[in-house]
Amino acid sequence: MKATGAADAVDVVALGESMVTFLPTRPGRLADVPSFDRAIGGAESNVACALAAAGHAVRWVSRVGADGFGDHLLETVGAYGVDVSSVGRDPGRPTGVYFRTAGDRATDAHEVAYYRAGSAASAMSAATVDLAAVRAGRILHLSGITAALSEGCLGLLRELTASAGERPPVVSFDVNYRAGLWTGSDGAEVLLELARRAGIVFVGEDEAELAWGVGGGPAAVRELLPEPEVLVVKQGAAGATAFVSAAARRGPAAQFPAPLKGRYSRRFLPAPVSVPTPGTFEPAPAVDVVATVGAGDAFAAGFLSGILRGLPVRQTLRLGHLFAAAALTTPADLAPPPGRDTTDRLTALDAGVWERLRLGPGWTEAGAAEEEERTP
């Protein structure tokens, strides 16, 4: 793996905790499962790995313990082609780990046991990470999970989302509201504050209602969050809606700006105007789901890949759906995305064919050609 220096610009820098994940070898309660397979899991590192596998230059910034699990994280994330040279090692704090059952998180039978309190990553702050390395990308990807880990982590995210300096990166923020991570009652308010300071925001329709009490669909979420140049409201299996500010569009109304080149100000295009813009909804293909874990991270990676490539809004949403489908059809938290030839072919499908597409386990390896042939 070629390390990228802190002064070198990369496409995306992702900052956040990753943990070693233990997945059961068979269904059942954690108390009954006799053995586990080891993997990795972390919202931001999942995004970093998927983007690197898709051919983008990516850096992951975090802290891990000076232990074997930390070694495993660095080796595994680095094997995807991600630059891990700015990940700190903490000799006094452990790498976080967690165990989960094989069942879907949406069921009552699902169990997750986290061992992350006092982890090395929870000690991240503006004083313990390389801020130059963090700000060296064209896009900086963050999530609300990091904000919940500690006061130091929250302070770091506030600093990174502040519009200080002339040329900070575009901030991408996945709300990732996890009520169980917040010890106080201000978690939702903190996440709203951070989202309003970001240039690109991802939020689920359901989590917006849970965190902020916003019902009424994507338009209501946009009314709450008018500040981001790009707001993506994920609507589960139905699809997703993207709102792109009028100032963030150039050329045809349905077109994103040209691929990002170099570093830009936080508002990577001229300041938004007050004229509201309608959202663009794109349905998701039908998927034979194996596990839902990691799908949101994969969607974010696909969407950011589309922005970096300068794809139209609909194709960018489709790319997010395809990356998510890769994660949905595998049991682990992290799944390699489909190849570019496959995604280019599928994102270019006619609307009617796209809406009838169905993807099952193994479709990324097969190139999805068989899925297209079976489409009625």
Tab-separated table of C-alpha atoms in Angstrom, residues 36-359:
chain	number	residue	atom	x	y	z
A	36	PHE	CA	-17.463	-16.294	15.999
A	37	ASP	CA	-15.743	-15.116	12.839
A	38	ARG	CA	-13.691	-11.943	13.041
A	39	ALA	CA	-14.378	-8.918	10.818
A	40	ILE	CA	-14.241	-5.146	11.133
A	41	GLY	CA	-16.973	-2.546	11.466
A	42	GLY	CA	-17.125	1.212	11.669
A	43	ALA	CA	-19.284	3.704	9.789
A	44	GLU	CA	-16.477	5.909	8.534
A	45	SER	CA	-13.964	3.148	7.803
A	46	ASN	CA	-16.717	1.279	5.924
A	47	VAL	CA	-17.159	4.341	3.704
A	48	ALA	CA	-13.396	4.679	3.283
A	49	CYS	CA	-12.927	1.032	2.267
A	50	ALA	CA	-15.807	1.068	-0.222
A	51	LEU	CA	-14.557	4.274	-1.858
A	52	ALA	CA	-10.994	2.971	-2.075
A	53	ALA	CA	-12.230	-0.282	-3.599
A	54	ALA	CA	-14.087	1.842	-6.166
A	55	GLY	CA	-10.839	3.490	-7.224
A	56	HIS	CA	-10.777	6.711	-5.199
A	57	ALA	CA	-7.838	8.017	-3.150
A	58	VAL	CA	-8.968	7.730	0.465
A	59	ARG	CA	-7.482	8.266	3.916
A	60	TRP	CA	-8.877	7.003	7.216
A	61	VAL	CA	-8.000	8.939	10.379
A	62	SER	CA	-8.671	7.462	13.810
A	63	ARG	CA	-6.971	6.050	16.889
A	64	VAL	CA	-6.582	2.377	17.813
A	65	GLY	CA	-4.942	0.588	20.691
A	66	ALA	CA	-1.374	-0.666	20.607
A	67	ASP	CA	-2.774	-4.191	20.569
A	68	GLY	CA	-3.446	-7.051	18.193
A	69	PHE	CA	-6.932	-5.826	17.376
A	70	GLY	CA	-5.463	-2.471	16.391
A	71	ASP	CA	-3.005	-4.278	14.146
A	72	HIS	CA	-5.868	-6.175	12.553
A	73	LEU	CA	-7.842	-3.004	11.853
A	74	LEU	CA	-4.898	-1.249	10.236
A	75	GLU	CA	-4.020	-4.271	8.115
A	76	THR	CA	-7.612	-4.912	7.012
A	77	VAL	CA	-8.512	-1.305	6.199
A	78	GLY	CA	-5.148	-0.784	4.527
A	79	ALA	CA	-5.673	-3.875	2.370
A	80	TYR	CA	-8.548	-2.055	0.650
A	81	GLY	CA	-6.079	0.580	-0.512
A	82	VAL	CA	-6.946	3.110	2.191
A	83	ASP	CA	-4.144	5.291	3.545
A	84	VAL	CA	-3.912	4.491	7.275
A	85	SER	CA	-0.678	6.344	7.992
A	86	SER	CA	-2.504	8.988	10.056
A	87	VAL	CA	-4.160	6.514	12.435
A	88	GLY	CA	-2.711	6.989	15.924
A	89	ARG	CA	-1.771	4.164	18.294
A	90	ASP	CA	-2.701	4.560	21.947
A	91	PRO	CA	-0.666	2.436	24.381
A	92	GLY	CA	-3.010	3.159	27.278
A	93	ARG	CA	-6.407	2.476	25.691
A	94	PRO	CA	-7.745	-0.619	23.906
A	95	THR	CA	-9.200	-1.025	20.443
A	96	GLY	CA	-12.992	-1.293	20.597
A	97	VAL	CA	-14.689	-4.606	19.817
A	98	TYR	CA	-18.265	-5.791	19.554
A	99	PHE	CA	-20.261	-8.992	19.152
A	100	ARG	CA	-23.591	-9.368	17.414
A	101	THR	CA	-26.082	-12.086	16.578
A	102	ALA	CA	-26.722	-13.250	13.034
A	103	GLY	CA	-30.298	-11.927	12.976
A	104	ASP	CA	-31.408	-8.678	11.408
A	105	ARG	CA	-31.125	-5.630	13.676
A	106	ALA	CA	-34.796	-4.877	13.038
A	107	THR	CA	-35.935	-7.945	14.978
A	108	ASP	CA	-36.384	-8.239	18.734
A	109	ALA	CA	-34.064	-11.247	18.776
A	110	HIS	CA	-31.076	-9.238	17.571
A	111	GLU	CA	-28.342	-8.679	20.155
A	112	VAL	CA	-25.267	-6.450	20.052
A	113	ALA	CA	-22.658	-6.338	22.809
A	114	TYR	CA	-20.297	-3.360	22.543
A	115	TYR	CA	-16.963	-3.139	24.334
A	116	ARG	CA	-15.944	0.367	23.317
A	117	ALA	CA	-16.091	2.427	26.521
A	118	GLY	CA	-12.688	4.010	27.089
A	119	SER	CA	-11.463	2.927	23.662
A	120	ALA	CA	-8.536	4.557	21.909
A	121	ALA	CA	-10.882	6.169	19.392
A	122	SER	CA	-12.968	7.765	22.138
A	123	ALA	CA	-9.874	9.781	23.061
A	124	MET	CA	-9.804	11.524	19.694
A	125	SER	CA	-9.701	15.314	19.957
A	126	ALA	CA	-8.212	18.280	18.142
A	127	ALA	CA	-5.047	17.642	20.167
A	128	THR	CA	-4.701	13.908	19.434
A	129	VAL	CA	-5.276	13.712	15.668
A	130	ASP	CA	-3.301	15.170	12.776
A	131	LEU	CA	-5.571	18.008	11.662
A	132	ALA	CA	-3.507	18.663	8.533
A	133	ALA	CA	-4.044	15.065	7.445
A	134	VAL	CA	-7.748	15.310	8.246
A	135	ARG	CA	-8.213	18.458	6.176
A	136	ALA	CA	-6.140	17.319	3.194
A	137	GLY	CA	-9.029	15.737	1.272
A	138	ARG	CA	-11.487	17.257	-1.130
A	139	ILE	CA	-14.290	15.750	0.953
A	140	LEU	CA	-14.139	15.101	4.699
A	141	HIS	CA	-16.616	12.412	5.752
A	142	LEU	CA	-17.865	12.393	9.352
A	143	SER	CA	-20.749	10.811	11.230
A	144	GLY	CA	-22.841	11.475	14.293
A	145	ILE	CA	-21.492	8.333	15.948
A	146	THR	CA	-18.147	10.036	16.568
A	147	ALA	CA	-19.845	13.010	18.213
A	148	ALA	CA	-21.391	10.683	20.809
A	149	LEU	CA	-18.167	8.969	21.895
A	150	SER	CA	-16.761	11.687	24.163
A	151	GLU	CA	-16.577	15.413	24.760
A	152	GLY	CA	-13.217	15.427	23.008
A	153	CYS	CA	-14.698	13.760	19.940
A	154	LEU	CA	-17.598	16.202	19.886
A	155	GLY	CA	-15.215	19.135	20.178
A	156	LEU	CA	-13.207	17.747	17.276
A	157	LEU	CA	-16.278	17.502	15.046
A	158	ARG	CA	-17.336	21.008	15.971
A	159	GLU	CA	-13.923	22.307	14.986
A	160	LEU	CA	-13.902	20.383	11.712
A	161	THR	CA	-17.368	21.594	10.736
A	162	ALA	CA	-16.637	25.220	11.592
A	163	SER	CA	-15.995	27.471	8.602
A	164	ALA	CA	-12.553	28.503	9.804
A	165	GLY	CA	-9.743	29.051	7.337
A	166	GLU	CA	-9.941	29.845	3.671
A	167	ARG	CA	-10.000	26.401	2.088
A	168	PRO	CA	-11.281	23.596	4.328
A	169	PRO	CA	-12.686	20.492	2.613
A	170	VAL	CA	-16.334	19.909	1.792
A	171	VAL	CA	-17.838	18.267	4.875
A	172	SER	CA	-19.965	15.167	4.325
A	173	PHE	CA	-21.986	14.246	7.407
A	174	ASP	CA	-24.002	11.080	7.982
A	175	VAL	CA	-26.344	11.779	10.902
A	176	ASN	CA	-26.264	8.140	12.119
A	177	TYR	CA	-28.450	8.797	15.152
A	178	ARG	CA	-27.889	6.073	17.771
A	179	ALA	CA	-29.970	6.913	20.818
A	180	GLY	CA	-28.134	4.361	22.953
A	181	LEU	CA	-24.811	6.146	22.486
A	182	TRP	CA	-26.040	9.427	23.950
A	183	THR	CA	-26.013	9.589	27.733
A	184	GLY	CA	-27.802	12.945	27.860
A	185	SER	CA	-30.883	14.225	26.111
A	186	ASP	CA	-29.120	16.657	23.798
A	187	GLY	CA	-27.915	14.151	21.192
A	188	ALA	CA	-30.545	15.053	18.619
A	189	GLU	CA	-29.851	18.772	19.050
A	190	VAL	CA	-26.100	18.247	18.649
A	191	LEU	CA	-26.592	16.247	15.465
A	192	LEU	CA	-28.862	18.920	14.026
A	193	GLU	CA	-26.210	21.539	14.772
A	194	LEU	CA	-23.508	19.509	13.013
A	195	ALA	CA	-25.733	18.690	10.036
A	196	ARG	CA	-26.513	22.367	9.498
A	197	ARG	CA	-22.781	23.074	9.261
A	198	ALA	CA	-22.069	20.416	6.638
A	199	GLY	CA	-22.096	20.669	2.847
A	200	ILE	CA	-23.397	17.134	2.177
A	201	VAL	CA	-25.766	15.424	4.634
A	202	PHE	CA	-27.183	11.892	4.750
A	203	VAL	CA	-30.132	11.121	7.007
A	204	GLY	CA	-32.774	8.410	7.085
A	205	GLU	CA	-36.406	9.472	6.941
A	206	ASP	CA	-37.084	7.277	9.959
A	207	GLU	CA	-34.167	8.594	12.014
A	208	ALA	CA	-35.139	12.206	11.247
A	209	GLU	CA	-38.535	11.457	12.773
A	210	LEU	CA	-36.983	9.619	15.711
A	211	ALA	CA	-34.376	12.269	16.489
A	212	TRP	CA	-36.155	15.482	15.554
A	213	GLY	CA	-39.820	14.535	15.357
A	214	VAL	CA	-39.971	15.424	11.678
A	215	GLY	CA	-42.763	13.649	9.845
A	216	GLY	CA	-44.187	14.401	6.437
A	217	GLY	CA	-41.502	12.906	4.251
A	218	PRO	CA	-38.284	14.217	2.676
A	219	ALA	CA	-39.637	17.714	1.991
A	220	ALA	CA	-40.209	18.237	5.719
A	221	VAL	CA	-36.645	17.138	6.446
A	222	ARG	CA	-35.379	19.612	3.861
A	223	GLU	CA	-37.394	22.352	5.522
A	224	LEU	CA	-35.613	21.557	8.787
A	225	LEU	CA	-32.224	21.368	7.024
A	226	PRO	CA	-32.107	24.036	4.306
A	227	GLU	CA	-28.403	24.801	4.826
A	228	PRO	CA	-26.571	21.830	3.234
A	229	GLU	CA	-25.856	22.193	-0.477
A	230	VAL	CA	-26.741	18.510	-0.837
A	231	LEU	CA	-29.205	16.729	1.442
A	232	VAL	CA	-29.971	13.043	0.910
A	233	VAL	CA	-32.999	11.603	2.691
A	234	LYS	CA	-32.862	7.810	2.682
A	235	GLN	CA	-36.273	6.131	2.547
A	236	GLY	CA	-35.376	2.518	3.257
A	237	ALA	CA	-36.238	-0.073	0.633
A	238	ALA	CA	-38.296	2.481	-1.274
A	239	GLY	CA	-35.331	4.580	-2.372
A	240	ALA	CA	-33.856	7.997	-1.566
A	241	THR	CA	-34.464	11.664	-2.320
A	242	ALA	CA	-31.652	14.142	-2.989
A	243	PHE	CA	-32.067	17.884	-2.576
A	244	VAL	CA	-29.401	19.928	-4.349
A	245	SER	CA	-29.379	23.669	-3.752
A	246	ALA	CA	-29.802	25.926	-6.752
A	247	ALA	CA	-26.267	27.227	-6.280
A	248	ALA	CA	-24.867	23.694	-6.276
A	249	ARG	CA	-26.203	23.041	-9.785
A	250	ARG	CA	-24.470	24.065	-12.961
A	251	GLY	CA	-25.681	23.290	-16.431
A	252	PRO	CA	-28.895	21.253	-16.665
A	253	ALA	CA	-31.000	21.315	-13.521
A	254	ALA	CA	-30.635	17.558	-13.035
A	255	GLN	CA	-26.809	17.708	-13.215
A	256	PHE	CA	-24.275	17.818	-10.416
A	257	PRO	CA	-21.240	20.070	-10.791
A	258	ALA	CA	-18.214	18.770	-12.689
A	259	PRO	CA	-15.971	16.378	-10.725
A	260	LEU	CA	-14.273	18.078	-7.808
A	261	LYS	CA	-10.742	19.218	-8.658
A	262	GLY	CA	-8.458	20.300	-5.863
A	263	ARG	CA	-9.583	21.724	-2.539
A	264	TYR	CA	-12.493	24.068	-2.138
A	265	SER	CA	-14.089	26.191	0.533
A	266	ARG	CA	-16.630	24.526	2.801
A	267	ARG	CA	-19.338	25.728	0.452
A	268	PHE	CA	-17.687	24.195	-2.555
A	269	LEU	CA	-19.795	26.217	-4.980
A	270	PRO	CA	-21.197	29.766	-4.774
A	271	ALA	CA	-23.394	30.547	-1.774
A	272	PRO	CA	-26.871	29.033	-2.048
A	273	VAL	CA	-29.770	31.218	-3.012
A	274	SER	CA	-33.042	31.330	-1.131
A	275	VAL	CA	-35.101	29.813	-3.940
A	276	PRO	CA	-36.112	26.275	-2.854
A	277	THR	CA	-35.332	23.413	-5.203
A	278	PRO	CA	-37.397	20.236	-5.529
A	279	GLY	CA	-35.992	16.917	-4.497
A	280	THR	CA	-35.029	14.143	-6.889
A	281	PHE	CA	-36.388	10.742	-5.867
A	282	GLU	CA	-34.825	7.561	-7.199
A	283	PRO	CA	-36.268	4.152	-6.260
A	284	ALA	CA	-33.999	1.416	-4.990
A	285	PRO	CA	-33.854	-1.914	-6.797
A	286	ALA	CA	-35.386	-4.945	-5.111
A	287	VAL	CA	-32.787	-6.770	-3.027
A	288	ASP	CA	-32.742	-10.254	-1.496
A	289	VAL	CA	-31.433	-9.068	1.875
A	290	VAL	CA	-28.928	-11.141	3.830
A	291	ALA	CA	-28.155	-8.503	6.485
A	292	THR	CA	-28.857	-4.786	6.750
A	293	VAL	CA	-25.730	-3.858	8.704
A	294	GLY	CA	-23.469	-1.459	6.812
A	295	ALA	CA	-25.943	-0.639	4.045
A	296	GLY	CA	-26.200	3.023	5.018
A	297	ASP	CA	-22.428	3.416	4.967
A	298	ALA	CA	-22.261	1.734	1.580
A	299	PHE	CA	-24.952	4.049	0.222
A	300	ALA	CA	-22.984	7.088	1.397
A	301	ALA	CA	-19.845	5.752	-0.274
A	302	GLY	CA	-21.650	5.192	-3.564
A	303	PHE	CA	-23.220	8.636	-3.480
A	304	LEU	CA	-19.900	10.337	-2.729
A	305	SER	CA	-18.308	8.349	-5.545
A	306	GLY	CA	-20.942	9.723	-7.890
A	307	ILE	CA	-20.243	13.282	-6.760
A	308	LEU	CA	-16.510	12.820	-7.244
A	309	ARG	CA	-17.140	11.474	-10.735
A	310	GLY	CA	-19.493	14.338	-11.613
A	311	LEU	CA	-22.439	12.049	-12.366
A	312	PRO	CA	-26.006	13.381	-12.730
A	313	VAL	CA	-28.169	13.333	-9.625
A	314	ARG	CA	-30.206	10.270	-10.618
A	315	GLN	CA	-27.129	8.245	-11.514
A	316	THR	CA	-25.485	9.298	-8.260
A	317	LEU	CA	-28.504	8.087	-6.297
A	318	ARG	CA	-28.480	4.835	-8.262
A	319	LEU	CA	-24.794	4.391	-7.485
A	320	GLY	CA	-25.613	4.763	-3.793
A	321	HIS	CA	-28.351	2.145	-4.130
A	322	LEU	CA	-25.993	-0.288	-5.880
A	323	PHE	CA	-23.281	0.097	-3.248
A	324	ALA	CA	-25.949	-0.453	-0.582
A	325	ALA	CA	-27.203	-3.557	-2.402
A	326	ALA	CA	-23.682	-5.008	-2.244
A	327	ALA	CA	-23.733	-4.630	1.542
A	328	LEU	CA	-27.303	-5.905	1.886
A	329	THR	CA	-26.484	-9.158	0.099
A	330	THR	CA	-23.537	-10.106	2.347
A	331	PRO	CA	-23.528	-11.001	6.080
A	332	ALA	CA	-20.593	-8.783	7.113
A	333	ASP	CA	-20.667	-5.065	7.913
A	334	LEU	CA	-18.373	-4.318	4.993
A	335	ALA	CA	-18.697	-5.545	1.419
A	336	PRO	CA	-16.618	-4.650	-1.656
A	337	PRO	CA	-18.683	-2.551	-4.056
A	338	PRO	CA	-19.602	-3.721	-7.556
A	339	GLY	CA	-17.124	-2.957	-10.332
A	340	ARG	CA	-17.367	0.247	-12.335
A	341	ASP	CA	-18.330	-1.569	-15.545
A	342	THR	CA	-21.287	-3.093	-13.717
A	343	THR	CA	-22.376	0.130	-12.052
A	344	ASP	CA	-22.021	2.148	-15.257
A	345	ARG	CA	-24.249	-0.327	-17.073
A	346	LEU	CA	-26.882	-0.463	-14.347
A	347	THR	CA	-27.025	3.259	-13.590
A	348	ALA	CA	-27.689	3.874	-17.298
A	349	LEU	CA	-30.737	1.593	-17.460
A	350	ASP	CA	-34.074	2.982	-18.588
A	351	ALA	CA	-36.322	3.896	-15.663
A	352	GLY	CA	-38.709	1.008	-16.262
A	353	VAL	CA	-35.921	-1.573	-16.395
A	354	TRP	CA	-34.221	-0.097	-13.325
A	355	GLU	CA	-37.418	-0.305	-11.298
A	356	ARG	CA	-37.796	-4.013	-12.138
A	357	LEU	CA	-34.187	-4.866	-11.271
A	358	ARG	CA	-33.650	-7.469	-8.552
A	359	LEU	CA	-30.280	-8.192	-6.916
